[in-house]
mmCIF file with all atom_site columns, C-alpha atoms in Angstrom:
data_model
loop_
_atom_site.group_PDB
_atom_site.id
_atom_site.type_symbol
_atom_site.label_atom_id
_atom_site.label_alt_id
_atom_site.label_comp_id
_atom_site.label_asym_id
_atom_site.label_entity_id
_atom_site.label_seq_id
_atom_site.pdbx_PDB_ins_code
_atom_site.Cartn_x
_atom_site.Cartn_y
_atom_site.Cartn_z
_atom_site.occupancy
_atom_site.B_iso_or_equiv
_atom_site.pdbx_formal_charge
_atom_site.auth_seq_id
_atom_site.auth_comp_id
_atom_site.auth_asym_id
_atom_site.auth_atom_id
_atom_site.pdbx_PDB_model_num
ATOM 1   C CA . MET A 1 1   ? 24.744  29.938  -32.778 1.00 48.00 ? 64  MET A CA 1
ATOM 2   C CA . THR A 1 2   ? 22.966  28.184  -35.193 1.00 51.00 ? 65  THR A CA 1
ATOM 3   C CA . ASP A 1 3   ? 19.340  26.574  -35.306 1.00 50.00 ? 66  ASP A CA 1
ATOM 4   C CA . THR A 1 4   ? 19.514  22.874  -35.661 1.00 51.00 ? 67  THR A CA 1
ATOM 5   C CA . ALA A 1 5   ? 15.904  22.373  -35.201 1.00 50.00 ? 68  ALA A CA 1
ATOM 6   C CA . THR A 1 6   ? 15.349  23.514  -38.770 1.00 50.00 ? 69  THR A CA 1
ATOM 7   C CA . ARG A 1 7   ? 18.120  21.195  -40.052 1.00 53.00 ? 70  ARG A CA 1
ATOM 8   C CA . LEU A 1 8   ? 17.237  18.083  -38.289 1.00 53.00 ? 71  LEU A CA 1
ATOM 9   C CA . THR A 1 9   ? 13.255  18.345  -39.128 1.00 54.00 ? 72  THR A CA 1
ATOM 10  C CA . PRO A 1 10  ? 12.345  16.598  -42.268 1.00 64.00 ? 73  PRO A CA 1
ATOM 11  C CA . THR A 1 11  ? 10.122  18.320  -44.899 1.00 73.00 ? 74  THR A CA 1
ATOM 12  C CA . ALA A 1 12  ? 7.721   16.246  -47.076 1.00 74.00 ? 75  ALA A CA 1
ATOM 13  C CA . THR A 1 13  ? 8.312   16.489  -50.765 1.00 84.00 ? 76  THR A CA 1
ATOM 14  C CA . THR A 1 14  ? 5.259   17.175  -53.085 1.00 86.00 ? 77  THR A CA 1
ATOM 15  C CA . ASP A 1 15  ? 5.881   13.506  -54.389 1.00 84.00 ? 78  ASP A CA 1
ATOM 16  C CA . GLU A 1 16  ? 5.658   12.143  -50.466 1.00 87.00 ? 79  GLU A CA 1
ATOM 17  C CA . THR A 1 17  ? 2.355   14.298  -50.076 1.00 86.00 ? 80  THR A CA 1
ATOM 18  C CA . THR A 1 18  ? 0.941   13.036  -53.164 1.00 91.00 ? 81  THR A CA 1
ATOM 19  C CA . ALA A 1 19  ? 1.778   9.482   -52.275 1.00 93.00 ? 82  ALA A CA 1
ATOM 20  C CA . VAL A 1 20  ? 0.337   9.847   -48.789 1.00 93.00 ? 83  VAL A CA 1
ATOM 21  C CA . GLY A 1 21  ? -2.792  11.255  -50.218 1.00 94.00 ? 84  GLY A CA 1
ATOM 22  C CA . ILE A 1 22  ? -3.081  8.564   -52.756 1.00 96.00 ? 85  ILE A CA 1
ATOM 23  C CA . GLY A 1 23  ? -2.491  5.739   -50.018 1.00 97.00 ? 86  GLY A CA 1
ATOM 24  C CA . LEU A 1 24  ? -5.493  7.335   -47.825 1.00 97.00 ? 87  LEU A CA 1
ATOM 25  C CA . LEU A 1 25  ? -7.517  7.515   -50.954 1.00 97.00 ? 88  LEU A CA 1
ATOM 26  C CA . VAL A 1 26  ? -7.300  3.988   -51.564 1.00 98.00 ? 89  VAL A CA 1
ATOM 27  C CA . LEU A 1 27  ? -7.539  2.838   -47.986 1.00 98.00 ? 90  LEU A CA 1
ATOM 28  C CA . ARG A 1 28  ? -10.862 5.081   -47.611 1.00 98.00 ? 91  ARG A CA 1
ATOM 29  C CA . VAL A 1 29  ? -12.337 3.962   -50.725 1.00 98.00 ? 92  VAL A CA 1
ATOM 30  C CA . GLY A 1 30  ? -11.766 0.326   -50.387 1.00 98.00 ? 93  GLY A CA 1
ATOM 31  C CA . PHE A 1 31  ? -12.500 0.153   -46.589 1.00 98.00 ? 94  PHE A CA 1
ATOM 32  C CA . GLY A 1 32  ? -15.519 2.737   -46.591 1.00 98.00 ? 95  GLY A CA 1
ATOM 33  C CA . GLY A 1 33  ? -16.685 0.833   -49.949 1.00 98.00 ? 96  GLY A CA 1
ATOM 34  C CA . LEU A 1 34  ? -16.804 -2.350  -48.193 1.00 97.00 ? 97  LEU A CA 1
ATOM 35  C CA . MET A 1 35  ? -18.243 -1.189  -44.879 1.00 98.00 ? 98  MET A CA 1
ATOM 36  C CA . ALA A 1 36  ? -21.058 0.716   -47.075 1.00 98.00 ? 99  ALA A CA 1
ATOM 37  C CA . ALA A 1 37  ? -21.689 -2.741  -48.853 1.00 98.00 ? 100 ALA A CA 1
ATOM 38  C CA . TYR A 1 38  ? -21.966 -4.791  -45.530 1.00 98.00 ? 101 TYR A CA 1
ATOM 39  C CA . GLY A 1 39  ? -24.760 -2.096  -44.440 1.00 98.00 ? 102 GLY A CA 1
ATOM 40  C CA . THR A 1 40  ? -26.599 -2.540  -47.805 1.00 98.00 ? 103 THR A CA 1
ATOM 41  C CA . GLN A 1 41  ? -26.314 -6.229  -47.209 1.00 98.00 ? 104 GLN A CA 1
ATOM 42  C CA . LYS A 1 42  ? -27.999 -5.777  -43.800 1.00 98.00 ? 105 LYS A CA 1
ATOM 43  C CA . LEU A 1 43  ? -30.635 -3.230  -45.026 1.00 98.00 ? 106 LEU A CA 1
ATOM 44  C CA . PHE A 1 44  ? -31.714 -3.935  -48.541 1.00 98.00 ? 107 PHE A CA 1
ATOM 45  C CA . GLY A 1 45  ? -30.281 -7.627  -49.159 1.00 98.00 ? 108 GLY A CA 1
ATOM 46  C CA . TRP A 1 46  ? -27.747 -6.399  -51.946 1.00 98.00 ? 109 TRP A CA 1
ATOM 47  C CA . PHE A 1 47  ? -24.501 -8.182  -52.677 1.00 97.00 ? 110 PHE A CA 1
ATOM 48  C CA . ASN A 1 48  ? -26.038 -11.627 -51.498 1.00 97.00 ? 111 ASN A CA 1
ATOM 49  C CA . GLY A 1 49  ? -27.268 -9.930  -48.044 1.00 97.00 ? 112 GLY A CA 1
ATOM 50  C CA . PRO A 1 50  ? -29.702 -11.512 -45.784 1.00 96.00 ? 113 PRO A CA 1
ATOM 51  C CA . GLY A 1 51  ? -31.980 -8.421  -46.195 1.00 98.00 ? 114 GLY A CA 1
ATOM 52  C CA . TRP A 1 52  ? -33.656 -6.050  -43.358 1.00 98.00 ? 115 TRP A CA 1
ATOM 53  C CA . ARG A 1 53  ? -36.144 -8.957  -42.047 1.00 98.00 ? 116 ARG A CA 1
ATOM 54  C CA . ALA A 1 54  ? -33.406 -11.708 -41.863 1.00 98.00 ? 117 ALA A CA 1
ATOM 55  C CA . ASN A 1 55  ? -30.774 -9.210  -40.404 1.00 98.00 ? 118 ASN A CA 1
ATOM 56  C CA . ALA A 1 56  ? -33.542 -7.861  -37.659 1.00 98.00 ? 119 ALA A CA 1
ATOM 57  C CA . ASP A 1 57  ? -33.944 -11.556 -36.806 1.00 98.00 ? 120 ASP A CA 1
ATOM 58  C CA . SER A 1 58  ? -30.245 -12.387 -36.541 1.00 97.00 ? 121 SER A CA 1
ATOM 59  C CA . PHE A 1 59  ? -29.994 -9.337  -33.946 1.00 97.00 ? 122 PHE A CA 1
ATOM 60  C CA . THR A 1 60  ? -32.598 -10.755 -32.018 1.00 97.00 ? 123 THR A CA 1
ATOM 61  C CA . ALA A 1 61  ? -31.188 -14.071 -31.774 1.00 96.00 ? 124 ALA A CA 1
ATOM 62  C CA . MET A 1 62  ? -27.984 -12.101 -30.604 1.00 95.00 ? 125 MET A CA 1
ATOM 63  C CA . ASP A 1 63  ? -29.914 -10.574 -27.968 1.00 95.00 ? 126 ASP A CA 1
ATOM 64  C CA . TYR A 1 64  ? -30.105 -7.070  -29.351 1.00 96.00 ? 127 TYR A CA 1
ATOM 65  C CA . ASN A 1 65  ? -33.548 -6.470  -28.603 1.00 94.00 ? 128 ASN A CA 1
ATOM 66  C CA . PRO A 1 66  ? -35.784 -5.432  -30.373 1.00 96.00 ? 129 PRO A CA 1
ATOM 67  C CA . GLY A 1 67  ? -33.771 -6.582  -33.139 1.00 97.00 ? 130 GLY A CA 1
ATOM 68  C CA . GLU A 1 68  ? -35.462 -4.301  -35.886 1.00 97.00 ? 131 GLU A CA 1
ATOM 69  C CA . PHE A 1 69  ? -33.951 -1.348  -34.074 1.00 97.00 ? 132 PHE A CA 1
ATOM 70  C CA . PHE A 1 70  ? -30.623 -2.936  -33.539 1.00 97.00 ? 133 PHE A CA 1
ATOM 71  C CA . GLY A 1 71  ? -30.288 -4.254  -36.838 1.00 97.00 ? 134 GLY A CA 1
ATOM 72  C CA . THR A 1 72  ? -31.297 -1.142  -38.584 1.00 98.00 ? 135 THR A CA 1
ATOM 73  C CA . LEU A 1 73  ? -28.905 0.809   -36.568 1.00 97.00 ? 136 LEU A CA 1
ATOM 74  C CA . ALA A 1 74  ? -26.048 -1.305  -37.304 1.00 98.00 ? 137 ALA A CA 1
ATOM 75  C CA . GLY A 1 75  ? -26.795 -1.309  -40.890 1.00 98.00 ? 138 GLY A CA 1
ATOM 76  C CA . ALA A 1 76  ? -27.263 2.431   -41.463 1.00 98.00 ? 139 ALA A CA 1
ATOM 77  C CA . ALA A 1 77  ? -24.001 2.866   -39.268 1.00 98.00 ? 140 ALA A CA 1
ATOM 78  C CA . GLU A 1 78  ? -22.099 0.697   -41.645 1.00 98.00 ? 141 GLU A CA 1
ATOM 79  C CA . LEU A 1 79  ? -23.872 2.224   -44.710 1.00 98.00 ? 142 LEU A CA 1
ATOM 80  C CA . VAL A 1 80  ? -23.544 5.906   -43.452 1.00 98.00 ? 143 VAL A CA 1
ATOM 81  C CA . GLY A 1 81  ? -20.115 5.549   -42.034 1.00 98.00 ? 144 GLY A CA 1
ATOM 82  C CA . GLY A 1 82  ? -18.571 3.779   -44.857 1.00 98.00 ? 145 GLY A CA 1
ATOM 83  C CA . LEU A 1 83  ? -19.928 6.150   -47.446 1.00 98.00 ? 146 LEU A CA 1
ATOM 84  C CA . LEU A 1 84  ? -18.647 9.159   -45.384 1.00 98.00 ? 147 LEU A CA 1
ATOM 85  C CA . LEU A 1 85  ? -15.263 7.421   -45.394 1.00 98.00 ? 148 LEU A CA 1
ATOM 86  C CA . VAL A 1 86  ? -15.391 6.757   -49.097 1.00 98.00 ? 149 VAL A CA 1
ATOM 87  C CA . PHE A 1 87  ? -15.943 10.826  -49.733 1.00 98.00 ? 150 PHE A CA 1
ATOM 88  C CA . GLY A 1 88  ? -13.393 11.604  -46.976 1.00 97.00 ? 151 GLY A CA 1
ATOM 89  C CA . LEU A 1 89  ? -16.273 13.642  -45.305 1.00 96.00 ? 152 LEU A CA 1
ATOM 90  C CA . PHE A 1 90  ? -16.516 14.363  -41.454 1.00 96.00 ? 153 PHE A CA 1
ATOM 91  C CA . THR A 1 91  ? -13.814 11.608  -41.243 1.00 96.00 ? 154 THR A CA 1
ATOM 92  C CA . PRO A 1 92  ? -13.194 11.475  -37.417 1.00 96.00 ? 155 PRO A CA 1
ATOM 93  C CA . LEU A 1 93  ? -17.224 11.131  -37.120 1.00 97.00 ? 156 LEU A CA 1
ATOM 94  C CA . ALA A 1 94  ? -17.245 8.596   -39.883 1.00 98.00 ? 157 ALA A CA 1
ATOM 95  C CA . ALA A 1 95  ? -14.356 6.664   -38.078 1.00 98.00 ? 158 ALA A CA 1
ATOM 96  C CA . ALA A 1 96  ? -16.183 6.536   -34.861 1.00 98.00 ? 159 ALA A CA 1
ATOM 97  C CA . ILE A 1 97  ? -19.382 5.334   -36.547 1.00 98.00 ? 160 ILE A CA 1
ATOM 98  C CA . VAL A 1 98  ? -17.531 2.308   -37.985 1.00 98.00 ? 161 VAL A CA 1
ATOM 99  C CA . LEU A 1 99  ? -15.372 1.727   -34.874 1.00 98.00 ? 162 LEU A CA 1
ATOM 100 C CA . GLY A 1 100 ? -18.377 1.797   -32.299 1.00 98.00 ? 163 GLY A CA 1
ATOM 101 C CA . THR A 1 101 ? -20.122 -0.776  -34.719 1.00 98.00 ? 164 THR A CA 1
ATOM 102 C CA . MET A 1 102 ? -16.935 -2.971  -35.093 1.00 98.00 ? 165 MET A CA 1
ATOM 103 C CA . ILE A 1 103 ? -16.917 -3.008  -31.243 1.00 98.00 ? 166 ILE A CA 1
ATOM 104 C CA . ASN A 1 104 ? -20.011 -4.578  -30.919 1.00 97.00 ? 167 ASN A CA 1
ATOM 105 C CA . ALA A 1 105 ? -19.368 -7.030  -33.660 1.00 97.00 ? 168 ALA A CA 1
ATOM 106 C CA . ILE A 1 106 ? -16.328 -8.101  -31.799 1.00 98.00 ? 169 ILE A CA 1
ATOM 107 C CA . ASN A 1 107 ? -18.166 -8.458  -28.645 1.00 97.00 ? 170 ASN A CA 1
ATOM 108 C CA . VAL A 1 108 ? -20.596 -10.819 -30.387 1.00 96.00 ? 171 VAL A CA 1
ATOM 109 C CA . LEU A 1 109 ? -17.717 -12.885 -31.946 1.00 96.00 ? 172 LEU A CA 1
ATOM 110 C CA . TRP A 1 110 ? -15.480 -12.765 -29.028 1.00 96.00 ? 173 TRP A CA 1
ATOM 111 C CA . SER A 1 111 ? -16.183 -16.401 -27.916 1.00 94.00 ? 174 SER A CA 1
ATOM 112 C CA . GLY A 1 112 ? -15.013 -17.481 -31.269 1.00 94.00 ? 175 GLY A CA 1
ATOM 113 C CA . GLY A 1 113 ? -11.425 -16.192 -30.611 1.00 95.00 ? 176 GLY A CA 1
ATOM 114 C CA . LEU A 1 114 ? -9.058  -14.474 -32.823 1.00 96.00 ? 177 LEU A CA 1
ATOM 115 C CA . PHE A 1 115 ? -8.163  -17.237 -34.970 1.00 93.00 ? 178 PHE A CA 1
ATOM 116 C CA . PRO A 1 116 ? -10.695 -20.097 -34.387 1.00 92.00 ? 179 PRO A CA 1
ATOM 117 C CA . ALA A 1 117 ? -9.433  -23.900 -34.664 1.00 90.00 ? 180 ALA A CA 1
ATOM 118 C CA . ASP A 1 118 ? -12.945 -24.724 -36.208 1.00 90.00 ? 181 ASP A CA 1
ATOM 119 C CA . PRO A 1 119 ? -13.671 -22.743 -39.653 1.00 88.00 ? 182 PRO A CA 1
ATOM 120 C CA . SER A 1 120 ? -17.413 -23.141 -39.049 1.00 90.00 ? 183 SER A CA 1
ATOM 121 C CA . VAL A 1 121 ? -17.030 -20.875 -35.915 1.00 89.00 ? 184 VAL A CA 1
ATOM 122 C CA . PRO A 1 122 ? -16.502 -17.152 -36.576 1.00 93.00 ? 185 PRO A CA 1
ATOM 123 C CA . GLY A 1 123 ? -13.975 -15.319 -34.858 1.00 95.00 ? 186 GLY A CA 1
ATOM 124 C CA . PHE A 1 124 ? -13.599 -11.719 -34.665 1.00 97.00 ? 187 PHE A CA 1
ATOM 125 C CA . THR A 1 125 ? -10.800 -11.282 -36.651 1.00 96.00 ? 188 THR A CA 1
ATOM 126 C CA . THR A 1 126 ? -12.472 -9.440  -39.299 1.00 95.00 ? 189 THR A CA 1
ATOM 127 C CA . PRO A 1 127 ? -14.151 -6.820  -37.163 1.00 97.00 ? 190 PRO A CA 1
ATOM 128 C CA . LEU A 1 128 ? -11.108 -6.248  -35.259 1.00 98.00 ? 191 LEU A CA 1
ATOM 129 C CA . LEU A 1 129 ? -9.165  -5.408  -38.677 1.00 97.00 ? 192 LEU A CA 1
ATOM 130 C CA . PHE A 1 130 ? -12.100 -3.077  -39.690 1.00 97.00 ? 193 PHE A CA 1
ATOM 131 C CA . ALA A 1 131 ? -11.820 -1.257  -36.141 1.00 98.00 ? 194 ALA A CA 1
ATOM 132 C CA . LEU A 1 132 ? -8.045  -0.864  -36.732 1.00 98.00 ? 195 LEU A CA 1
ATOM 133 C CA . ALA A 1 133 ? -8.403  0.669   -40.252 1.00 98.00 ? 196 ALA A CA 1
ATOM 134 C CA . ALA A 1 134 ? -11.337 2.931   -38.676 1.00 98.00 ? 197 ALA A CA 1
ATOM 135 C CA . ALA A 1 135 ? -9.054  4.112   -35.596 1.00 97.00 ? 198 ALA A CA 1
ATOM 136 C CA . ALA A 1 136 ? -6.055  4.747   -38.024 1.00 97.00 ? 199 ALA A CA 1
ATOM 137 C CA . LEU A 1 137 ? -8.178  6.988   -40.285 1.00 97.00 ? 200 LEU A CA 1
ATOM 138 C CA . ALA A 1 138 ? -9.620  8.667   -37.152 1.00 96.00 ? 201 ALA A CA 1
ATOM 139 C CA . PHE A 1 139 ? -5.891  9.861   -36.353 1.00 96.00 ? 202 PHE A CA 1
ATOM 140 C CA . THR A 1 140 ? -4.612  10.284  -39.966 1.00 94.00 ? 203 THR A CA 1
ATOM 141 C CA . GLY A 1 141 ? -7.499  12.293  -41.290 1.00 94.00 ? 204 GLY A CA 1
ATOM 142 C CA . PRO A 1 142 ? -8.638  11.723  -44.940 1.00 95.00 ? 205 PRO A CA 1
ATOM 143 C CA . GLY A 1 143 ? -5.587  12.901  -46.866 1.00 94.00 ? 206 GLY A CA 1
ATOM 144 C CA . ARG A 1 144 ? -5.541  15.632  -49.427 1.00 93.00 ? 207 ARG A CA 1
ATOM 145 C CA . PHE A 1 145 ? -7.951  13.736  -52.016 1.00 95.00 ? 208 PHE A CA 1
ATOM 146 C CA . SER A 1 146 ? -11.144 14.172  -49.850 1.00 96.00 ? 209 SER A CA 1
ATOM 147 C CA . LEU A 1 147 ? -14.075 16.344  -49.516 1.00 95.00 ? 210 LEU A CA 1
ATOM 148 C CA . ASP A 1 148 ? -12.590 17.316  -45.969 1.00 93.00 ? 211 ASP A CA 1
ATOM 149 C CA . ALA A 1 149 ? -9.198  18.506  -47.359 1.00 91.00 ? 212 ALA A CA 1
ATOM 150 C CA . GLY A 1 150 ? -8.546  22.223  -46.740 1.00 87.00 ? 213 GLY A CA 1
ATOM 151 C CA . ARG A 1 151 ? -11.926 22.647  -45.335 1.00 88.00 ? 214 ARG A CA 1
ATOM 152 C CA . PRO A 1 152 ? -12.633 24.739  -42.253 1.00 83.00 ? 215 PRO A CA 1
ATOM 153 C CA . TRP A 1 153 ? -14.108 21.599  -40.923 1.00 81.00 ? 216 TRP A CA 1
ATOM 154 C CA . GLN A 1 154 ? -11.273 19.241  -41.750 1.00 85.00 ? 217 GLN A CA 1
ATOM 155 C CA . ARG A 1 155 ? -10.000 17.591  -38.340 1.00 87.00 ? 218 ARG A CA 1
ATOM 156 C CA . ARG A 1 156 ? -7.111  15.223  -37.992 1.00 86.00 ? 219 ARG A CA 1
ATOM 157 C CA . GLY A 1 157 ? -4.239  14.260  -35.432 1.00 89.00 ? 220 GLY A CA 1
ATOM 158 C CA . VAL A 1 158 ? -3.911  13.266  -31.976 1.00 95.00 ? 221 VAL A CA 1
ATOM 159 C CA . VAL A 1 159 ? -6.862  15.264  -30.192 1.00 95.00 ? 222 VAL A CA 1
ATOM 160 C CA . TRP A 1 160 ? -9.598  14.307  -33.077 1.00 95.00 ? 223 TRP A CA 1
ATOM 161 C CA . GLY A 1 161 ? -8.447  10.794  -33.353 1.00 96.00 ? 224 GLY A CA 1
ATOM 162 C CA . GLY A 1 162 ? -8.701  10.282  -29.613 1.00 97.00 ? 225 GLY A CA 1
ATOM 163 C CA . ALA A 1 163 ? -11.928 11.955  -29.333 1.00 97.00 ? 226 ALA A CA 1
ATOM 164 C CA . ALA A 1 164 ? -13.302 9.655   -32.286 1.00 97.00 ? 227 ALA A CA 1
ATOM 165 C CA . VAL A 1 165 ? -12.111 6.525   -30.275 1.00 98.00 ? 228 VAL A CA 1
ATOM 166 C CA . ALA A 1 166 ? -13.664 7.658   -27.199 1.00 98.00 ? 229 ALA A CA 1
ATOM 167 C CA . LEU A 1 167 ? -16.772 8.669   -28.764 1.00 98.00 ? 230 LEU A CA 1
ATOM 168 C CA . ALA A 1 168 ? -16.899 5.285   -30.492 1.00 98.00 ? 231 ALA A CA 1
ATOM 169 C CA . VAL A 1 169 ? -16.186 3.163   -27.080 1.00 98.00 ? 232 VAL A CA 1
ATOM 170 C CA . VAL A 1 170 ? -18.742 5.226   -25.315 1.00 98.00 ? 233 VAL A CA 1
ATOM 171 C CA . THR A 1 171 ? -21.338 4.638   -27.899 1.00 97.00 ? 234 THR A CA 1
ATOM 172 C CA . ALA A 1 172 ? -20.463 0.877   -28.077 1.00 98.00 ? 235 ALA A CA 1
ATOM 173 C CA . VAL A 1 173 ? -20.876 0.408   -24.386 1.00 97.00 ? 236 VAL A CA 1
ATOM 174 C CA . VAL A 1 174 ? -24.053 2.294   -24.099 1.00 97.00 ? 237 VAL A CA 1
ATOM 175 C CA . THR A 1 175 ? -25.348 0.130   -26.957 1.00 97.00 ? 238 THR A CA 1
ATOM 176 C CA . LEU A 1 176 ? -24.076 -2.951  -24.929 1.00 96.00 ? 239 LEU A CA 1
ATOM 177 C CA . ILE A 1 177 ? -25.525 -1.668  -21.703 1.00 96.00 ? 240 ILE A CA 1
ATOM 178 C CA . PHE A 1 178 ? -29.086 -1.458  -23.883 1.00 95.00 ? 241 PHE A CA 1
ATOM 179 C CA . LYS A 1 179 ? -28.451 -4.920  -25.209 1.00 94.00 ? 242 LYS A CA 1
ATOM 180 C CA . ALA A 1 180 ? -28.220 -6.056  -21.441 1.00 93.00 ? 243 ALA A CA 1
ATOM 181 C CA . VAL A 1 181 ? -31.346 -4.239  -20.270 1.00 93.00 ? 244 VAL A CA 1
ATOM 182 C CA . LEU A 1 182 ? -33.505 -4.564  -22.849 1.00 86.00 ? 245 LEU A CA 1
#
């Protein structure tokens, strides 16, 4: 009797493992860098952003009261979550931070639709795309070219990805509850 399980289970070559690691590095650095840049726009006005005061005022206008708190929270979440993703550090937590923030952004832009007919009306396509990238990284992990790789705290897979998504949903819902109550 032969063991067919070992013959049918493909093994990744070094080249495939390296390619996956490079792909995740490109995704993390590109996506995380963009998220961090969005955070600096909100907090510091960098990259043609509104800056803290205008950001706080826009959060107040969106009924996130107090706007100073929620605007700072959103900017800090984008900045910190983005930087953690860039470095591949505490990746499921970083993904949860970004995903929770994007769930709130989707909520705000929901009325515009996925593909608005009027180009002056913002839709929720971009935050949805960012949410999908964050969720994917929560499950895959950061790859081998990261600060998490090979460390005792490295986490990835279905359980950790699911936990990150659950944490993001819970924090987003709590934020939306506070928005409705305050």
